[in-house]
mmCIF file of C-alpha atoms and ligand atoms in Angstrom:
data_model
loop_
_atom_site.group_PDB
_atom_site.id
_atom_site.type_symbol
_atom_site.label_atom_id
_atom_site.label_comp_id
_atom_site.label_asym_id
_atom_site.label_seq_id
_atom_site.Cartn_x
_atom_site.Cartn_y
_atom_site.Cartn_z
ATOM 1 C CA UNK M 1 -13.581 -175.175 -98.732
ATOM 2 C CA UNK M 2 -15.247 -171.825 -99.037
ATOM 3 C CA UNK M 3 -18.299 -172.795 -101.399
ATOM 4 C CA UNK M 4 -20.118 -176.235 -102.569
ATOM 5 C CA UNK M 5 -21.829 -174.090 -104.957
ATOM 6 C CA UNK M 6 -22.088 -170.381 -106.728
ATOM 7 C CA UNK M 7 -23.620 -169.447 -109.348
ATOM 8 C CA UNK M 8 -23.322 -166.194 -110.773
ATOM 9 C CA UNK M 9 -25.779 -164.113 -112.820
ATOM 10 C CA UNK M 10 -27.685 -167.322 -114.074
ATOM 11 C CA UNK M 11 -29.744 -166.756 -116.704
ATOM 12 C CA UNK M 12 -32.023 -168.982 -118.977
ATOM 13 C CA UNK M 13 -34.098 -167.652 -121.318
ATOM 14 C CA UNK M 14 -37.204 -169.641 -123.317
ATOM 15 C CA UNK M 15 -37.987 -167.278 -126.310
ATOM 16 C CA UNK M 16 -37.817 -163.982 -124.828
ATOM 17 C CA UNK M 17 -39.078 -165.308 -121.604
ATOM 18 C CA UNK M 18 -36.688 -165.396 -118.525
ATOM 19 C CA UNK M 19 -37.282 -168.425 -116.659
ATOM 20 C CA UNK M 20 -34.255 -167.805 -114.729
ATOM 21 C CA UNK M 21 -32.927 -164.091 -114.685
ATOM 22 C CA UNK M 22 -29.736 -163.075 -113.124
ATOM 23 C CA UNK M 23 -29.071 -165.653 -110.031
ATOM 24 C CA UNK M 24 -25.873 -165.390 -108.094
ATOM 25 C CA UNK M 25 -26.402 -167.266 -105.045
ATOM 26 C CA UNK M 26 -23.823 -169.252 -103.087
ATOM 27 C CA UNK M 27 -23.862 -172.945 -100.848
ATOM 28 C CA UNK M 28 -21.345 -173.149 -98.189
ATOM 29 C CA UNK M 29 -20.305 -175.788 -97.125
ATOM 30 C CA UNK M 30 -22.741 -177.839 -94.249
ATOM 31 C CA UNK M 31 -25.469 -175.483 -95.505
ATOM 32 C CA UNK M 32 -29.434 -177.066 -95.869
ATOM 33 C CA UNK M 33 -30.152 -174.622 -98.398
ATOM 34 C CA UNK M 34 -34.109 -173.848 -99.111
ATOM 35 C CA UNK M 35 -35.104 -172.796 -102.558
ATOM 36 C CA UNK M 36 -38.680 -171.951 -102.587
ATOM 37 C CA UNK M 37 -40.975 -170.453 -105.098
ATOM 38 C CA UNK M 38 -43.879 -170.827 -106.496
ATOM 39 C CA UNK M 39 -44.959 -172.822 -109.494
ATOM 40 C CA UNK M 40 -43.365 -171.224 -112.337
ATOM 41 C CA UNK M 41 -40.925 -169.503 -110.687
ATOM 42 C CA UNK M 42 -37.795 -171.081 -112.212
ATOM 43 C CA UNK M 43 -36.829 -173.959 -109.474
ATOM 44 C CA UNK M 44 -36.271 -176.295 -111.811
ATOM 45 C CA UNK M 45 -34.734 -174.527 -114.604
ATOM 46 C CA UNK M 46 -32.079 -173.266 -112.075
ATOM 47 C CA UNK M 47 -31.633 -176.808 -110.800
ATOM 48 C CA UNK M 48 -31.215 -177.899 -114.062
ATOM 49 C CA UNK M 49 -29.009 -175.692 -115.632
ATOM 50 C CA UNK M 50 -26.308 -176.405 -112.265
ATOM 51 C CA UNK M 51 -26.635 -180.206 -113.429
ATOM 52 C CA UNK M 52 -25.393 -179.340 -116.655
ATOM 53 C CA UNK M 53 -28.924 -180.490 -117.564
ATOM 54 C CA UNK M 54 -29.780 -177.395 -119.626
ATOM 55 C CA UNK M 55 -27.272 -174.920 -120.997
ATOM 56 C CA UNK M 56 -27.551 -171.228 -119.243
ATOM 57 C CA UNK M 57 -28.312 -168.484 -121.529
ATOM 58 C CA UNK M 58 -25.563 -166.231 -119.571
ATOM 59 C CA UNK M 59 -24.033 -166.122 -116.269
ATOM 60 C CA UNK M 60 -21.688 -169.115 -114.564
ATOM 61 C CA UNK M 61 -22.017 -171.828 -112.046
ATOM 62 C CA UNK M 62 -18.869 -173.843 -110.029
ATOM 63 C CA UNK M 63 -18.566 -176.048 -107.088
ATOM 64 C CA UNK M 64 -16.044 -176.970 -104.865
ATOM 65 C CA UNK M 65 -14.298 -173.735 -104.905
ATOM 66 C CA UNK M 66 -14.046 -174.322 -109.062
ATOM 67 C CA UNK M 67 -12.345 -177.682 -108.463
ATOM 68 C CA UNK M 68 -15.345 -179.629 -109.414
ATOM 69 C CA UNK M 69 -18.082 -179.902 -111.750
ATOM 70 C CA UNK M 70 -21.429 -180.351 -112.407
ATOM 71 C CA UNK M 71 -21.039 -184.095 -114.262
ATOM 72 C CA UNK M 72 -19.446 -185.502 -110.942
ATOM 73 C CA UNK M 73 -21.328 -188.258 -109.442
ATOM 74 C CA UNK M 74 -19.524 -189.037 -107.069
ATOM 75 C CA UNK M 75 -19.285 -185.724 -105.646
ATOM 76 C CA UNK M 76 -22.819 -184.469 -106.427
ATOM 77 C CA UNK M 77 -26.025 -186.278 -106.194
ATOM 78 C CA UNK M 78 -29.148 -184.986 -107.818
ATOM 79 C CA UNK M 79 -32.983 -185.582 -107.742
ATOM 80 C CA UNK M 80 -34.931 -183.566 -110.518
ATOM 81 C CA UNK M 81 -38.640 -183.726 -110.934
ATOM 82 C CA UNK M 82 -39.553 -187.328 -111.340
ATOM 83 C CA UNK M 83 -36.627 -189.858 -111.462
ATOM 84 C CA UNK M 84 -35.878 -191.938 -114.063
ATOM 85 C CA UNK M 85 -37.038 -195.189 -112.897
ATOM 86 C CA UNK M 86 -37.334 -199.069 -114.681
ATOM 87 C CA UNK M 87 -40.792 -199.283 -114.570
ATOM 88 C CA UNK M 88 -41.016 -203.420 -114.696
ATOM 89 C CA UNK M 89 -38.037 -203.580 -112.240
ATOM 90 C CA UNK M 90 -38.153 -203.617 -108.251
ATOM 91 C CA UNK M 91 -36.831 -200.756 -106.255
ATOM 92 C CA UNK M 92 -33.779 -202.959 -105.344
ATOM 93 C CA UNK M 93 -33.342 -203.429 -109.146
ATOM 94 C CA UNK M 94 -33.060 -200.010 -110.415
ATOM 95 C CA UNK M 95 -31.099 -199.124 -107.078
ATOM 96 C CA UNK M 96 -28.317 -201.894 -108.313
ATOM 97 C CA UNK M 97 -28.708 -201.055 -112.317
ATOM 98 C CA UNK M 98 -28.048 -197.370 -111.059
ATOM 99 C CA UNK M 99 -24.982 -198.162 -108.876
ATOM 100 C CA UNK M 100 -23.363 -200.403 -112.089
ATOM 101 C CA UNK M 101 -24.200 -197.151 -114.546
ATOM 102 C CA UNK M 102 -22.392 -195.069 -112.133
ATOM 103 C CA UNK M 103 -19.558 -197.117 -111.084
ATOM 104 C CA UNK M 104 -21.258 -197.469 -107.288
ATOM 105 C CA UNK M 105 -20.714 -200.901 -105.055
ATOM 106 C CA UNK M 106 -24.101 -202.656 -105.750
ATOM 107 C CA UNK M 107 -23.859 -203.884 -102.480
ATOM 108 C CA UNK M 108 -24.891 -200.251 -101.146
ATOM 109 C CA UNK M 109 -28.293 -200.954 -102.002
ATOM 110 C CA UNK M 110 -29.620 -202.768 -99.539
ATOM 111 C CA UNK M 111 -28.549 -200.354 -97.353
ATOM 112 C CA UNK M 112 -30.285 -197.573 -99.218
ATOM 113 C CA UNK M 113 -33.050 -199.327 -99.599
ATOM 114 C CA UNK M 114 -33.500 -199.180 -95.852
ATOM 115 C CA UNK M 115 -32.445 -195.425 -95.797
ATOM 116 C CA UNK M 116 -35.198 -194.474 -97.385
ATOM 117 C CA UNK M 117 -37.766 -196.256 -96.090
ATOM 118 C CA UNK M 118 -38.104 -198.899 -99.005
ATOM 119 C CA UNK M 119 -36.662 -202.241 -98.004
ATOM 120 C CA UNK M 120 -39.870 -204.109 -97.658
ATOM 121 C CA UNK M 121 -40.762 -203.366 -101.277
ATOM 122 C CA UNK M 122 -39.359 -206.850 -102.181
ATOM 123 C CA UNK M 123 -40.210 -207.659 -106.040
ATOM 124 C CA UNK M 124 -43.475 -205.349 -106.463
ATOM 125 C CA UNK M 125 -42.546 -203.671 -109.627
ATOM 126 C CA UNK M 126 -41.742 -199.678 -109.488
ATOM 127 C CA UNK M 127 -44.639 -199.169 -112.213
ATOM 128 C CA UNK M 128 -46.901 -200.131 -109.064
ATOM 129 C CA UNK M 129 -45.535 -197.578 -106.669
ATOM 130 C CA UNK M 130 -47.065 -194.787 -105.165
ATOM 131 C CA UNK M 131 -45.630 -191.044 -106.249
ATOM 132 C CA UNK M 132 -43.993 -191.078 -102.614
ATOM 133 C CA UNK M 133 -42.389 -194.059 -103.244
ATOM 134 C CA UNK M 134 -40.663 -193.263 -106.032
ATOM 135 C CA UNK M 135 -40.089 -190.061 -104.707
ATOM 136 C CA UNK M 136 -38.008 -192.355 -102.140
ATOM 137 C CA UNK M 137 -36.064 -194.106 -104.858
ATOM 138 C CA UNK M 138 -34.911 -190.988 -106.471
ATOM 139 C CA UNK M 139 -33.655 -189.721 -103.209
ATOM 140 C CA UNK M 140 -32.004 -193.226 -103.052
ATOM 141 C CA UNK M 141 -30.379 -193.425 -106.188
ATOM 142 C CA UNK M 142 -29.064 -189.205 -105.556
ATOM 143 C CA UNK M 143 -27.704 -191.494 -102.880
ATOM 144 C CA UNK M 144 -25.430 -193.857 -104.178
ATOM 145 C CA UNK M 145 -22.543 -192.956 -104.979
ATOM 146 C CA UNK M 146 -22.328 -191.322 -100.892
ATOM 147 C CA UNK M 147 -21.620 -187.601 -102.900
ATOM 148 C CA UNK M 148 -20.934 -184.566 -100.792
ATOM 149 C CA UNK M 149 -23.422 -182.247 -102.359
ATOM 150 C CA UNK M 150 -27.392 -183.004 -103.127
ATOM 151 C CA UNK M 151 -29.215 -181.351 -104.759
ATOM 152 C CA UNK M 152 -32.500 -182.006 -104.827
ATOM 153 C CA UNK M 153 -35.896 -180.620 -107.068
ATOM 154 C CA UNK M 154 -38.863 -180.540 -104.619
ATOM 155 C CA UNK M 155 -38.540 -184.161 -102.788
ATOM 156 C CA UNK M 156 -41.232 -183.994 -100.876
ATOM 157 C CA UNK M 157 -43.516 -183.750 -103.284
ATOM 158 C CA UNK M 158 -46.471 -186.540 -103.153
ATOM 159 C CA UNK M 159 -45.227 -188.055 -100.029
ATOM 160 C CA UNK M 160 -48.212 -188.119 -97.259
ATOM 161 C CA UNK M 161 -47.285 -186.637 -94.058
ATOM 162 C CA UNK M 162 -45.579 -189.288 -92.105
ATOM 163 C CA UNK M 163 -43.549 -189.688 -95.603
ATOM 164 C CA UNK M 164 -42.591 -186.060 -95.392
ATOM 165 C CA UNK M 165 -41.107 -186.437 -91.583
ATOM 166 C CA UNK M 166 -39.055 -189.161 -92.686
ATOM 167 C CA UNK M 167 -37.518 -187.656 -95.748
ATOM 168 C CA UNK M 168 -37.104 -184.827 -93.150
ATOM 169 C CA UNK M 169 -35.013 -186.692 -90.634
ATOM 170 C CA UNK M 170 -33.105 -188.528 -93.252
ATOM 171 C CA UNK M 171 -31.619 -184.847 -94.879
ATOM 172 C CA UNK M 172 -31.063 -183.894 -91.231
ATOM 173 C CA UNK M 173 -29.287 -187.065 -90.659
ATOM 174 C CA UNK M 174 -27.209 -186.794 -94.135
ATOM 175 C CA UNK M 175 -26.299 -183.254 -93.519
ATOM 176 C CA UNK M 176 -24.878 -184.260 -89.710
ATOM 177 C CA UNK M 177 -23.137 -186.921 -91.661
ATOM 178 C CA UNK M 178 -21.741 -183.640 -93.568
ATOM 179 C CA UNK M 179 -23.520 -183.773 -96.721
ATOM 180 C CA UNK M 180 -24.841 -180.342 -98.173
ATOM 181 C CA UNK M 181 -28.302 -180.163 -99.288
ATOM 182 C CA UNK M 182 -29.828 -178.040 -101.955
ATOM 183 C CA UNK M 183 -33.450 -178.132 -101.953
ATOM 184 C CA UNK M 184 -36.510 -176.948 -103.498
ATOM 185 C CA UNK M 185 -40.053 -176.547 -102.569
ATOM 186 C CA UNK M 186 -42.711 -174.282 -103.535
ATOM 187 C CA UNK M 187 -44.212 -174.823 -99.696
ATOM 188 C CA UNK M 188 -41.946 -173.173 -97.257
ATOM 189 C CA UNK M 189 -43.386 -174.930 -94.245
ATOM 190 C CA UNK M 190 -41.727 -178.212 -96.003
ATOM 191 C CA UNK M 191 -37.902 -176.376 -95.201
ATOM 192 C CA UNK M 192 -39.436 -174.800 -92.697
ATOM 193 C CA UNK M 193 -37.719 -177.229 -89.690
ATOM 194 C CA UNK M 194 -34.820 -178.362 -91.754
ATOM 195 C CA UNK M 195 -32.619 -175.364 -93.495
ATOM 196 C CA UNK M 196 -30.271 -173.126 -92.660
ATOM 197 C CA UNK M 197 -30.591 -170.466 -94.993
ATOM 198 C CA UNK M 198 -33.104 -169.914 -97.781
ATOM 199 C CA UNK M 199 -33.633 -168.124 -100.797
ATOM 200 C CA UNK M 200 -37.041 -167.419 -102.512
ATOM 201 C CA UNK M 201 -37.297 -167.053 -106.376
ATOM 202 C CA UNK M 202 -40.103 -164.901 -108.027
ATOM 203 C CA UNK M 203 -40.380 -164.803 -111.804
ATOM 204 C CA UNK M 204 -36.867 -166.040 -112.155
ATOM 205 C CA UNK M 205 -35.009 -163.645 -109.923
ATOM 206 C CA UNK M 206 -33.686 -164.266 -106.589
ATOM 207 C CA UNK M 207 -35.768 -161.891 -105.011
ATOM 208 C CA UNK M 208 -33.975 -162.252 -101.005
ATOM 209 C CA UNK M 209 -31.902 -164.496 -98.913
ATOM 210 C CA UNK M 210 -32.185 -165.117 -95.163
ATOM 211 C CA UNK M 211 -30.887 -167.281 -92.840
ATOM 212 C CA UNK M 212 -32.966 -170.254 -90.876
ATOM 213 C CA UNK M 213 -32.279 -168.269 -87.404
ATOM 214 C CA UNK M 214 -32.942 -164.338 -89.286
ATOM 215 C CA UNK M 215 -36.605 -166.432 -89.847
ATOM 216 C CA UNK M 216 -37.097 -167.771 -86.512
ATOM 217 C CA UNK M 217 -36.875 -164.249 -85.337
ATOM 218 C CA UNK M 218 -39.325 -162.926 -88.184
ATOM 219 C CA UNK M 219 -41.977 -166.010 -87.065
ATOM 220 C CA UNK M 220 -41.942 -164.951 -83.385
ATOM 221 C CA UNK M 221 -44.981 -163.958 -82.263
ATOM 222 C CA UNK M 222 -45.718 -160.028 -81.340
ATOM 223 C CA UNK M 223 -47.871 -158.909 -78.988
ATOM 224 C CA UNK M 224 -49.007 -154.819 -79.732
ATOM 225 C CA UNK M 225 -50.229 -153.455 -76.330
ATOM 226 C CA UNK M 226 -51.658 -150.155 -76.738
ATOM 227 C CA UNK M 227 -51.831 -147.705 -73.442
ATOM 228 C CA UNK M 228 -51.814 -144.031 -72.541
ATOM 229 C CA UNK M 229 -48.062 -144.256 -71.300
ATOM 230 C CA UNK M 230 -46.024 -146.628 -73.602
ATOM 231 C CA UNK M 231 -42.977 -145.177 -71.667
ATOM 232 C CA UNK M 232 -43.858 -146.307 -68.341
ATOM 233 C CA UNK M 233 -45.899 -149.455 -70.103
ATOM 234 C CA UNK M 234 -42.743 -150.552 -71.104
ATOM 235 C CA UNK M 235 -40.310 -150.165 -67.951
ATOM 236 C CA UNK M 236 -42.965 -152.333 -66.064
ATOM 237 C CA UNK M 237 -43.440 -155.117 -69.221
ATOM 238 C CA UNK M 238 -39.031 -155.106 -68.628
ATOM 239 C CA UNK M 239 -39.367 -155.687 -64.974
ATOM 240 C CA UNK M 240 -41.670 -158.972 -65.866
ATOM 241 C CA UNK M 241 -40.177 -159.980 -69.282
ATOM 242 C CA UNK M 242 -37.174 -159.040 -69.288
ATOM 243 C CA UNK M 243 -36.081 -155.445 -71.316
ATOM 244 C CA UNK M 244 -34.742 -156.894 -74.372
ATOM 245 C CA UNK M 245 -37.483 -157.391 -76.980
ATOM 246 C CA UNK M 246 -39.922 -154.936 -76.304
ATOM 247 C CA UNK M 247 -39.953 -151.920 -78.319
ATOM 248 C CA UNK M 248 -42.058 -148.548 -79.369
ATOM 249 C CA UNK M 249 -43.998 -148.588 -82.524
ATOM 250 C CA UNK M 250 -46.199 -145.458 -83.145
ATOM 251 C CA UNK M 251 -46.883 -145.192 -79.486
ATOM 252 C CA UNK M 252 -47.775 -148.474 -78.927
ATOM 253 C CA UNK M 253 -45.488 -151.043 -77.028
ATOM 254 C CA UNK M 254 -44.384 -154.286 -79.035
ATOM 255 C CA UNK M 255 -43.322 -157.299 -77.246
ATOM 256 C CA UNK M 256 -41.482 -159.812 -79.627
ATOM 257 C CA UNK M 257 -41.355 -162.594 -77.518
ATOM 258 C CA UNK M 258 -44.058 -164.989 -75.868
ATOM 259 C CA UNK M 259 -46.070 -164.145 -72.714
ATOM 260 C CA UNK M 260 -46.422 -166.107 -70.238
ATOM 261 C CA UNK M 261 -48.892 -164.581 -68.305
ATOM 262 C CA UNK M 262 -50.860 -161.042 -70.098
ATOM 263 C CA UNK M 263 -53.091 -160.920 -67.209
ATOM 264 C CA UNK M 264 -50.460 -160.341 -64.988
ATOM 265 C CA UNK M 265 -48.967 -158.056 -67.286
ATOM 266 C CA UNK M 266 -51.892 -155.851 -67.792
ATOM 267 C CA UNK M 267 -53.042 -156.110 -64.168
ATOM 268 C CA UNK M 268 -49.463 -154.533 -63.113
ATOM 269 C CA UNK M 269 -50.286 -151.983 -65.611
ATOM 270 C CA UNK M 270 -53.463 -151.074 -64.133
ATOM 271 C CA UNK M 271 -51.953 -150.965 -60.646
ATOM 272 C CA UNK M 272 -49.857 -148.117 -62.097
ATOM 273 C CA UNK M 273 -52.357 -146.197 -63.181
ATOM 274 C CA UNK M 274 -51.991 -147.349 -67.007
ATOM 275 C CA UNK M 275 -54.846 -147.525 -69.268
ATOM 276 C CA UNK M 276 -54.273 -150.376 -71.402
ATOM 277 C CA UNK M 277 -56.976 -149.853 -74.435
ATOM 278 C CA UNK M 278 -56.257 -152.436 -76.329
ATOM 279 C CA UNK M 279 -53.911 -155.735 -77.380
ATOM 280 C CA UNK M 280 -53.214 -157.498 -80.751
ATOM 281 C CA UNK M 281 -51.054 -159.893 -81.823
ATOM 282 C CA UNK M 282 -49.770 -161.616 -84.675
ATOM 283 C CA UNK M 283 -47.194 -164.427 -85.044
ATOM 284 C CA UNK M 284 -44.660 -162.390 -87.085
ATOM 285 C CA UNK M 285 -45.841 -164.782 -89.980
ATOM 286 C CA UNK M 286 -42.943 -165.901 -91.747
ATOM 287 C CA UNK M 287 -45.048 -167.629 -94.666
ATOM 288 C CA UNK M 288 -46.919 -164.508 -94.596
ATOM 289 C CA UNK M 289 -43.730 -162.652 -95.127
ATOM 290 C CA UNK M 290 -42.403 -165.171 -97.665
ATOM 291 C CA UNK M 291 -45.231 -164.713 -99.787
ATOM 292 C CA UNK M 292 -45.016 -161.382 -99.593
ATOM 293 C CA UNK M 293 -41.542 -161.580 -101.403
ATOM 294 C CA UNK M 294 -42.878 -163.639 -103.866
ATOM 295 C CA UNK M 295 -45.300 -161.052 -105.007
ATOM 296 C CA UNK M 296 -43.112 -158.273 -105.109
ATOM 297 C CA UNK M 297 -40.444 -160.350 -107.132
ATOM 298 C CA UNK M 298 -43.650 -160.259 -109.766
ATOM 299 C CA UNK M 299 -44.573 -157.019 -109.904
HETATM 300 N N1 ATP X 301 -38.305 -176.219 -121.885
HETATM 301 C C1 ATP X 301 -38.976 -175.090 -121.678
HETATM 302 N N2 ATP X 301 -39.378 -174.316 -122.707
HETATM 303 C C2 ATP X 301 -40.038 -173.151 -122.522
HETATM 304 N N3 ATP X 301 -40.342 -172.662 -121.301
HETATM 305 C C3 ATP X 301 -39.978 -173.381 -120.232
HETATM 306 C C4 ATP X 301 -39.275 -174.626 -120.353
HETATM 307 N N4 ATP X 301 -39.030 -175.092 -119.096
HETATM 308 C C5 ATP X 301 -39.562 -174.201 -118.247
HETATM 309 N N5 ATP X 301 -40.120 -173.167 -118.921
HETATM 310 C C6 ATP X 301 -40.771 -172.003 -118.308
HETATM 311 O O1 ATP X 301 -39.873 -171.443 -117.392
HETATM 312 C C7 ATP X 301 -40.560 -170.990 -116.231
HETATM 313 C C8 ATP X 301 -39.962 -171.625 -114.987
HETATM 314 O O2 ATP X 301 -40.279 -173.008 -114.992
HETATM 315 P P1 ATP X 301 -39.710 -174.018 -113.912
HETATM 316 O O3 ATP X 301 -40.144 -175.371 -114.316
HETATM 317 O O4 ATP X 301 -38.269 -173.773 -113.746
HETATM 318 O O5 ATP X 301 -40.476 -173.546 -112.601
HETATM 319 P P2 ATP X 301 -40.559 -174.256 -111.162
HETATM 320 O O6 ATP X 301 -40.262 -173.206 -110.170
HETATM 321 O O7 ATP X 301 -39.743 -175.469 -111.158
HETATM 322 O O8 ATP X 301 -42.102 -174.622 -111.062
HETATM 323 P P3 ATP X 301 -42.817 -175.889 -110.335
HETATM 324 O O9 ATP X 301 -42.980 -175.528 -108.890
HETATM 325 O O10 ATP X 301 -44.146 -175.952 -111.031
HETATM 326 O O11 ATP X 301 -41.989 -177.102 -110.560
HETATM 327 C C9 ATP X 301 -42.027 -171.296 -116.465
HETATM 328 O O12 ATP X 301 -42.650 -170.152 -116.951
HETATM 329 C C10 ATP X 301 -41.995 -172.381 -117.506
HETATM 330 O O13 ATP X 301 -43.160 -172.339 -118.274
HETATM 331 MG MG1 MG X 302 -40.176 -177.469 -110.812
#
């Protein structure tokens, strides 16, 4: 299979407004794939509109190379905003009401249950859970019918740190099961450790895409050394780093890579008759860079 999802030139528009302007974006298959923006920035429309949730002003959307579509359950498994929960039944309840509406083996639900993180609920009712909770459920009942593809609208939202690391390790453990993930978050830190490739919405346009290991190299930290001889600064920072990674910038030598040791660094420098005048460094930033996109996709 070549794609789980593409969409192309999604549009929605509210009365004149574009919530969602233009997307083509594609999910291969085994992808974790991060959607982040803002508040506002058209997650959720987009989501929706895939689901068949909303109709799309313009543009298309298929899966499974075009053999499949949006109403499958049992190939796609969805989470949007809040579920839609039973509020006077237990979590077990809705799970096994959901699997009967859907055609799913009730007898999947204890095992979801414990999937997420929920099997010692027992017969407190959902109206009594915490947002994380039924953050949980949702995630459980995008679960049941075992679909390839989830999508899912920002599911880490409300759940307390520990909460996030599970929900973390249980996508991670789904997608080396071969499930492929779609998900949203208006934090990339959430994605940060889990996707493979990202794209970041502004004002309803995809505004870029990158890939989990294009970031990694973006977050690296740099290290700006500043010397009379960036030449010869940077033939002796080779002979103790290593040569690949350290570059020129406006005269100054830029390491993109971690240091073990700067003192012994500079101190070779000095022993070479280098003046070193000066060192910064930055972490490459790659939320700094991320927001960054964000505010250009506004302007
Ligand atoms: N039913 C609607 N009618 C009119 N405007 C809407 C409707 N739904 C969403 N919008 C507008 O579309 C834009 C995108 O909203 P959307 O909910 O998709 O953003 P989001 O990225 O999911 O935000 P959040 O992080 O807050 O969930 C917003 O300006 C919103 O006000
Ligand atoms: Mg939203």
């Amino acid at each position: 299979m070549k794609y789980i999802l593409q969409t192309k030139e999604l549009t929605k528009v509210y009365s004149m407004k574009k919530a969602v302007d233009n997307v083509s974006l594609t999910v291969k298959p085994g992808d974790i794939y991060g959607f982040v923006g803002k508040n506002g920035a058209g997650k959720t429309t987009f989501i929706r509109m895939i689901l068949g949730l909303t109709r799309a002003t313009q543009g298309s959307c298929s899966f499974f190379d075009g053999a499949g579509d949006a109403g499958d359950r049992r190939r796609i498994g969805s989470l949007v905003e809040s579920p839609a929960l039973y509020k006077n039944l237990s979590a077990r309840q809705n799970l096994e009401l959901y699997c009967i509406m859907t055609g799913s083996d009730r007898a999947s639900a204890d095992g979801l249950l414990e999937l997420v993180g929920l099997s010692d609920t027992g017969k407190k009712r959902v109206a009594d859970f915490s947002l994380g909770m039924k953050q949980r459920l949702g995630i459980a009942m995008a679960l049941v019918a075992d679909p390839e593809f989830l999508v899912l609208d920002e599911p880490i939202n409300g759940l307390d740190p520990k909460g996030i690391v599970e929900i973390r390790e249980l996508l991670l453990d789904l997608n080396r099961k071969g499930k492929t993930i779609f998900i949203s978050s208006h934090i990339l830190g959430e994605l940060e450790k889990i996707a493979t490739c990202y794209g970041i919405i502004s004002s309803g346009r995809l505004v870029e895409e990158i890939t989990a290991r294009q970031l990694q190299e973006m977050s690296m930290e740099r290290t700006m050394i500043n010397t009379d001889s960036p030449e010869k600064a940077r033939k002796i920072a080779a002979g103790i780093l290593g040569s690949d990674n350290l570059a020129i910038e406006n005269g100054i030598l830029c390491v993109s890579k971690k240091i073990p040791n700067i003192g012994e660094l500079t101190n070779e420098m000095f022993k070479n008759g280098i003046i070193v005048s000066g060192i910064t460094s930055d972490n490459g930033g790659a939320e700094e860079y991320f927001l960054r996109k964000m505010e250009e996709g506004q302007s």
